[in-house]
Short mmCIF file of C-alpha atoms in Angstrom, two decimals:
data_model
loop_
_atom_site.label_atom_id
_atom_site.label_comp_id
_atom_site.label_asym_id
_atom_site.label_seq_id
_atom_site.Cartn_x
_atom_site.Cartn_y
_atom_site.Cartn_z
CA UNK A 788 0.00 0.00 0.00
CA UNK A 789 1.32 3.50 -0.85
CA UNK A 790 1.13 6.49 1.57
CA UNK A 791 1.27 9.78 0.33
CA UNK A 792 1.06 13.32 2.73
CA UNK A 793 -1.78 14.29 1.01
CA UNK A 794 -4.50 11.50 2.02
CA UNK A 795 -7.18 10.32 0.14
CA UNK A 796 -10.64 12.30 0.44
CA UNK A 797 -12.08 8.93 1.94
CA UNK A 798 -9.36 8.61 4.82
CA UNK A 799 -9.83 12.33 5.49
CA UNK A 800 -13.63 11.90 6.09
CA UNK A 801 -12.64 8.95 8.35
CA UNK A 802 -9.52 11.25 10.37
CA UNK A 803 -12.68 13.67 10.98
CA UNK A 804 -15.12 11.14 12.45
CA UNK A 805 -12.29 9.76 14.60
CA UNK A 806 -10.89 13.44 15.77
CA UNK A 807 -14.46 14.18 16.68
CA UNK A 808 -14.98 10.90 18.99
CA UNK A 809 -12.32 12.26 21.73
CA UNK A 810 -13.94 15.14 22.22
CA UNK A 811 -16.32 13.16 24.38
CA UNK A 812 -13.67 13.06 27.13
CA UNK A 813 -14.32 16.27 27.90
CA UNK A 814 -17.40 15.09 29.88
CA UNK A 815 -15.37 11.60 31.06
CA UNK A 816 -13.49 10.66 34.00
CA UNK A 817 -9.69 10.34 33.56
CA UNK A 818 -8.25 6.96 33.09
CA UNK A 819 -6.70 5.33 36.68
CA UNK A 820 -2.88 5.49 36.50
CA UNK A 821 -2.91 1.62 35.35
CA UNK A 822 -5.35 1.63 32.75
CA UNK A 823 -3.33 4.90 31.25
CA UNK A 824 0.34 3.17 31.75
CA UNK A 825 -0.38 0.42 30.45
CA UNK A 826 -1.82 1.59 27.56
CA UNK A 827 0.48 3.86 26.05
CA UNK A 828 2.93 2.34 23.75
CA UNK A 829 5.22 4.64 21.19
CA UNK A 830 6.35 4.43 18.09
CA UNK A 831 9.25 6.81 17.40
CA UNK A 832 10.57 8.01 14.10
CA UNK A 833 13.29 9.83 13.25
CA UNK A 834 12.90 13.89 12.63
CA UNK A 835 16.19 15.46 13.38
CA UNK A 836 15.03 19.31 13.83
CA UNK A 837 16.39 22.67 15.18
CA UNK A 838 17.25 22.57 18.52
CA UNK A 839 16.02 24.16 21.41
CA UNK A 840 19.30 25.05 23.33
CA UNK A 841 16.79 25.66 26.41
CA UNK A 842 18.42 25.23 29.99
CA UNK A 843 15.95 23.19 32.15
CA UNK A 844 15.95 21.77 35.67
CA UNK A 845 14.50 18.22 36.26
CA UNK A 846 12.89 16.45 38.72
CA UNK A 847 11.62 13.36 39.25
CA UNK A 848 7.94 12.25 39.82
CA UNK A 849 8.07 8.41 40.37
CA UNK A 850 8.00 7.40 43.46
CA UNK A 851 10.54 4.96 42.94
CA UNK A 852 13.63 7.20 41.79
CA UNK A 853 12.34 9.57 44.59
CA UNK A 854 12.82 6.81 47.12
CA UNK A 855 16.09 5.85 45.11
CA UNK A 856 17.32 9.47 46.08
CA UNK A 857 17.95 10.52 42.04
CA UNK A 858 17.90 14.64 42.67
CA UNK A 859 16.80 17.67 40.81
CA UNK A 860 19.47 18.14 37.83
CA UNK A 861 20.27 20.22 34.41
CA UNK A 862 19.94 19.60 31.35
CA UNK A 863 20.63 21.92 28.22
CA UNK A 864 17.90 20.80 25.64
CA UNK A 865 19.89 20.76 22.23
CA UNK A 866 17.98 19.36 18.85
CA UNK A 867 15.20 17.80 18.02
CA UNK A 868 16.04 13.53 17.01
CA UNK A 869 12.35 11.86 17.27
CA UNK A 870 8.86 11.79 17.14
CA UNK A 871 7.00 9.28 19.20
CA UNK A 872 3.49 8.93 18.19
CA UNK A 873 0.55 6.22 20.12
CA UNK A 874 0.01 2.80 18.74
CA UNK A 875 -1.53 -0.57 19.42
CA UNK A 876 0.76 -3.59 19.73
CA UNK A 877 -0.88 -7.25 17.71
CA UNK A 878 -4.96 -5.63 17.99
CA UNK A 879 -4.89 -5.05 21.19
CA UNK A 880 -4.95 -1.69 22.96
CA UNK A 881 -5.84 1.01 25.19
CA UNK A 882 -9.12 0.19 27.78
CA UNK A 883 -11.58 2.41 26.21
CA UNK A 884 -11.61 5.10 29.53
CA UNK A 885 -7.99 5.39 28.58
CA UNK A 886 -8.09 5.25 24.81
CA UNK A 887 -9.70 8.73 24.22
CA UNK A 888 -6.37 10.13 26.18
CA UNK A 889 -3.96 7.87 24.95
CA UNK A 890 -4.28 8.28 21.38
CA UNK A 891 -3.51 12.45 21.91
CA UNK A 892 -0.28 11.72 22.96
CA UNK A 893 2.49 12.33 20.81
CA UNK A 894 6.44 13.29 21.87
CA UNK A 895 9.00 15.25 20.70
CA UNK A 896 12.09 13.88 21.74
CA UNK A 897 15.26 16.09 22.26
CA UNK A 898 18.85 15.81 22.83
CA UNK A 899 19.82 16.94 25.89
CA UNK A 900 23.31 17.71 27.32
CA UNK A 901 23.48 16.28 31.05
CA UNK A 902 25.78 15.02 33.74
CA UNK A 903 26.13 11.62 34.14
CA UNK A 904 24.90 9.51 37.32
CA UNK A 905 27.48 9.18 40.26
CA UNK A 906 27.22 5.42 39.32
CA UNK A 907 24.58 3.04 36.99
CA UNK A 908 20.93 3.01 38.74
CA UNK A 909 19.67 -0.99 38.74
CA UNK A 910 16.30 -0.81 37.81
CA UNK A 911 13.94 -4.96 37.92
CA UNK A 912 11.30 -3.84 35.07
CA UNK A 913 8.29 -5.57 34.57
CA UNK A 914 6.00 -5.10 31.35
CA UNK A 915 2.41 -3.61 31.61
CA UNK A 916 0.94 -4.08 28.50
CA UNK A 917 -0.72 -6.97 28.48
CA UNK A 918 0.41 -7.81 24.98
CA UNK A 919 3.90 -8.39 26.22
CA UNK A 920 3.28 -9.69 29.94
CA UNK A 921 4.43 -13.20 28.37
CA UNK A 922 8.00 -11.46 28.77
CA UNK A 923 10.24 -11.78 31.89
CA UNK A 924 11.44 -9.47 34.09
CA UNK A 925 14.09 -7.68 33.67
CA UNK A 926 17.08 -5.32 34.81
CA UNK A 927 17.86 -1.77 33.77
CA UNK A 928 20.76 0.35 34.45
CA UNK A 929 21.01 3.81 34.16
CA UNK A 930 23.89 5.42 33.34
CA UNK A 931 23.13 9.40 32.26
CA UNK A 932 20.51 11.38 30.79
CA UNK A 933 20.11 11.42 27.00
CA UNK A 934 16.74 12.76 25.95
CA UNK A 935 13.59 14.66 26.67
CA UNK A 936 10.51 14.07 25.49
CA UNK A 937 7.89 16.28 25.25
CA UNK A 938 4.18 17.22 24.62
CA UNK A 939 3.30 18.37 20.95
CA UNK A 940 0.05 18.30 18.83
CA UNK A 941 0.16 17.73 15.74
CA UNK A 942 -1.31 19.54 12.73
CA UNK A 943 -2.58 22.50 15.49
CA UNK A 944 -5.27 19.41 16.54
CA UNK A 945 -5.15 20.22 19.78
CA UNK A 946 -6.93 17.30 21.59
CA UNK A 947 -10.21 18.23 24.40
CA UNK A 948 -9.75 20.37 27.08
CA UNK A 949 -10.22 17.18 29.53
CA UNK A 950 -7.29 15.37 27.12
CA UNK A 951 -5.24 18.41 27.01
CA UNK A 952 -5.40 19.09 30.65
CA UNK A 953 -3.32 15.08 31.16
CA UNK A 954 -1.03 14.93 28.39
CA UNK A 955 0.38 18.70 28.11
CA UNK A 956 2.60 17.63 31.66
CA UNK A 957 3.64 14.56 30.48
CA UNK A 958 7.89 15.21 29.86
CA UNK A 959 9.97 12.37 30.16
CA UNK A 960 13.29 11.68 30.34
CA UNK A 961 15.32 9.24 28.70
CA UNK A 962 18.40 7.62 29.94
CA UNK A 963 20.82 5.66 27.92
CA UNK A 964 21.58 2.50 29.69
CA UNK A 965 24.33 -0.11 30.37
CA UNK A 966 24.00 -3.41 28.14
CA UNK A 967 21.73 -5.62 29.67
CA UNK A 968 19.50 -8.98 28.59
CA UNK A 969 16.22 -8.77 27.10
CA UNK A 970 14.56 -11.26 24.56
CA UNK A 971 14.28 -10.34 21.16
CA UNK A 972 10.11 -9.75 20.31
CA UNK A 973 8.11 -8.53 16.86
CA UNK A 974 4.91 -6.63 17.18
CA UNK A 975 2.40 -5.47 14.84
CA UNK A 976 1.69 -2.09 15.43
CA UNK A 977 -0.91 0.25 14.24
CA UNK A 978 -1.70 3.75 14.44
CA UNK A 979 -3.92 5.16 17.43
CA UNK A 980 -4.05 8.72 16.64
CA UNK A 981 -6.41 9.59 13.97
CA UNK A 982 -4.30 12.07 12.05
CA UNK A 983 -2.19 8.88 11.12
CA UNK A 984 -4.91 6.91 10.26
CA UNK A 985 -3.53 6.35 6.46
CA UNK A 986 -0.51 4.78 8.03
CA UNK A 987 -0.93 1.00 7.04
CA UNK A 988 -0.07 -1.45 9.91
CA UNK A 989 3.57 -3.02 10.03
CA UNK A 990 5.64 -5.29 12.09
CA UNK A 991 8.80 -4.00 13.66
CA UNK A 992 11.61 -6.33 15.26
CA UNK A 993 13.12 -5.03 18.58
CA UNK A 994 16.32 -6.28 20.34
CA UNK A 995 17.48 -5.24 23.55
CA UNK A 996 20.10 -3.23 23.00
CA UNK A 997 20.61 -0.26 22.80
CA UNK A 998 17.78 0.51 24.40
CA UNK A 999 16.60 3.68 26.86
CA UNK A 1000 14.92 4.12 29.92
CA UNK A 1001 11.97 7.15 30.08
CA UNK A 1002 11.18 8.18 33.25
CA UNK A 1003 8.50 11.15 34.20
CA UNK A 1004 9.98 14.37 35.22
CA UNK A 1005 8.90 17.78 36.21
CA UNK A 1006 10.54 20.69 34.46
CA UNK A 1007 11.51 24.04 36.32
CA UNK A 1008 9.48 22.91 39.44
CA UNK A 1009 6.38 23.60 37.34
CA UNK A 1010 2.96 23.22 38.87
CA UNK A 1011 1.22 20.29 37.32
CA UNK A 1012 -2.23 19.74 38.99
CA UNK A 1013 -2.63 17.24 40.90
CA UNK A 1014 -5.52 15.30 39.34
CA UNK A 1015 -2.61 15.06 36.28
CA UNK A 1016 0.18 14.58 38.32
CA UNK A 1017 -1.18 11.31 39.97
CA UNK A 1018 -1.35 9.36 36.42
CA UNK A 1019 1.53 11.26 34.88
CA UNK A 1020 4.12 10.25 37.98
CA UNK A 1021 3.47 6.21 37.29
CA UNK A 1022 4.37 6.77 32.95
CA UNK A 1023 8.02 4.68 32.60
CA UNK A 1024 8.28 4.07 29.23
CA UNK A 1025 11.15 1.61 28.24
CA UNK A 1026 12.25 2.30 24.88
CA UNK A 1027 13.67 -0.65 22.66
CA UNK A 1028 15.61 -0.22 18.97
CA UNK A 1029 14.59 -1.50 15.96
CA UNK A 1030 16.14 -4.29 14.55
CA UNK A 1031 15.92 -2.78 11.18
CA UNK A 1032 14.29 0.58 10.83
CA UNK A 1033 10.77 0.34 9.49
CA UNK A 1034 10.36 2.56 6.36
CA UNK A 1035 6.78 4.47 5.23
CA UNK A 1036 6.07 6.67 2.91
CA UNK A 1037 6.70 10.04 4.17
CA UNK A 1038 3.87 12.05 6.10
CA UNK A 1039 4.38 15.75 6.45
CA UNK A 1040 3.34 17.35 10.33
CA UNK A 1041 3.41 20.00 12.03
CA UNK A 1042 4.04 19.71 15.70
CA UNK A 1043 3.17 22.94 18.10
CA UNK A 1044 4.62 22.34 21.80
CA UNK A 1045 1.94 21.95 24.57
CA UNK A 1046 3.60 22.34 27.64
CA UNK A 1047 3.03 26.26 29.34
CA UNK A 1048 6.58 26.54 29.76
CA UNK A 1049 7.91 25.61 25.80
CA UNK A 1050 4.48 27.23 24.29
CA UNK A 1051 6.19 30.13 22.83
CA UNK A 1052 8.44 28.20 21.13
CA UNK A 1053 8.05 28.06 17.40
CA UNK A 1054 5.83 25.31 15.45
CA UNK A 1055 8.21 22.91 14.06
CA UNK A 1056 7.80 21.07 10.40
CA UNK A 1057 8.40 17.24 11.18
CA UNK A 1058 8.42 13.77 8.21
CA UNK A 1059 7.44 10.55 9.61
CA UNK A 1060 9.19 8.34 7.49
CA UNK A 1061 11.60 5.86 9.41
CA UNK A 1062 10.70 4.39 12.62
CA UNK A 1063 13.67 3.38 14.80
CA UNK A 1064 12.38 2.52 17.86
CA UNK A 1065 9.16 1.33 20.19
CA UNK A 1066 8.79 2.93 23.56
CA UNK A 1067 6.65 0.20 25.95
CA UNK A 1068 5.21 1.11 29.59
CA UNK A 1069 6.68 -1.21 32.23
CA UNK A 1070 6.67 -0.83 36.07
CA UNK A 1071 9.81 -0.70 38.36
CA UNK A 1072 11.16 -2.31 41.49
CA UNK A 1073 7.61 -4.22 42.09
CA UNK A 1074 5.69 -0.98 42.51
CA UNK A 1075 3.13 -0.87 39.69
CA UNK A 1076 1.07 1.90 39.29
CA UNK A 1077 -1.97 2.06 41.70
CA UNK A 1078 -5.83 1.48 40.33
CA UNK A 1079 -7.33 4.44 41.13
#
């Protein structure tokens, strides 16, 4: 099947349908942390872009690197290398209170300039999504900040107020890790977010390494409320490389930033074309995120 940018009028009339049916969660009840978590895999393409060269404090949000001790640090937020965008993994998917949410949220993912960790962080991770909860367990070790991911619309579809109010917060930071053992898996993945609805389903191959570790953080000590804050703390996102890149044809955006703190920043064009990697919620240490 060929993809073009410029979709046919048929697929258009379907994006509109689909963009509309969100809108209900305006009048719906956020997700619990679990049914959100576990429900939000990325797919990440490249998109190298102008950079940001933005300095930025950090702070963590999960419990668990709280605990851990990880503090507040810098970063210097250089250029633009990804964009992660929601899909399902083999038909299955988001719970349908998390769906509407889940399929507005789409990353920008920048370089960042950071300090290494004093020494490697162990992480045990277990998978959420139930697609993958045939996998084992599994160790992590972080070893120093790499990326940062954050909130963007696409195509100035900005999703419902209810949506918007969840996924504009949600920044996370990705640490390259230490080698460590993983199987190999292959998913089939398809597009959640209706604006990608002409992307045809593929498989993509992931091995273990490399492979990064996205973790929520809070940026400048900004106030996030706290309806948004207890879903958006529980989000680790483990994010594994494609074993060969998958290719598409190309699909022009444009992605506008959604967090308060970057929304002055100019819109930025974007190409989906080569997807390199699949981001994949897990849970850490044991602690999985609560139910309500």
């Amino acid at each position: 099947m060929k993809l073009t940018s410029i979709l046919p009028v048929s697929l258009l009339l379907a994006a509109a349908v689909a963009v509309a049916t969100p809108s209900q969660a305006s009048a719906q009840a956020l997700p619990t942390p679990r049914d959100f978590v576990s429900g939000l895999d990325l797919e990440c393409y490249k998109t190298p872009g102008p950079a940001l060269n933005l300095n930025l404090n950090l702070s963590h949000l999960n419990p668990v690197l709280i605990n851990l001790g990880l503090p507040a640090h810098p970063v210097v937020v250089r250029e633009l290398e990804e964009t992660c965008v929601p899909v399902r993994k083999n038909n299955g998917g988001p719970s349908a209170t998390a769906l509407p949410f889940v399929r507005m949220v789409d990353l920008a993912c920048y370089r960042v300039d950071a300090a290494p960790l004093p020494a490697p962080v162990n992480l045990n991770l277990t998978h959420l999504n139930p697609v993958l909860a045939g996998l084992p367990q599994h160790d992590v070790y972080l070893t120093k900040p790499a990326q940062l991911c954050v909130p963007v619309a696409k195509n100035n579809n900005l999703p419902p107020a209810a949506v918007a109010a969840l996924v504009r917060y949600l920044d996370l930071e990705c640490y390259d890790t230490q080698l460590a053992a993983h199987p190999n898996f292959s998913v089939m993945l398809h597009q959640l977010n209706p604006l990608l609805g002409g992307i045809p389903g593929h498989k993509m191959d992931l091995v273990p390494n490399p492979r990064k570790m996205c973790v929520p953080v809070r940026k400048n000590n900004q106030a996030i409320p706290a309806a948004s804050l207890n879903i958006l703390r529980w989000v680790d996102l483990e994010k594994f490389s494609a074993a060969a890149n998958v290719v598409i044809a190309p699909v022009n955006l444009m992605l506008r930033h959604m967090n308060p703190l970057l929304a002055n920043q100019p819109q930025v064009p974007v190409v989906l074309q080569e997807a390199n990697s699949l981001m994949v919620p897990v849970a850490k240490n044991g602690v999985l995120p609560p139910l309500d």
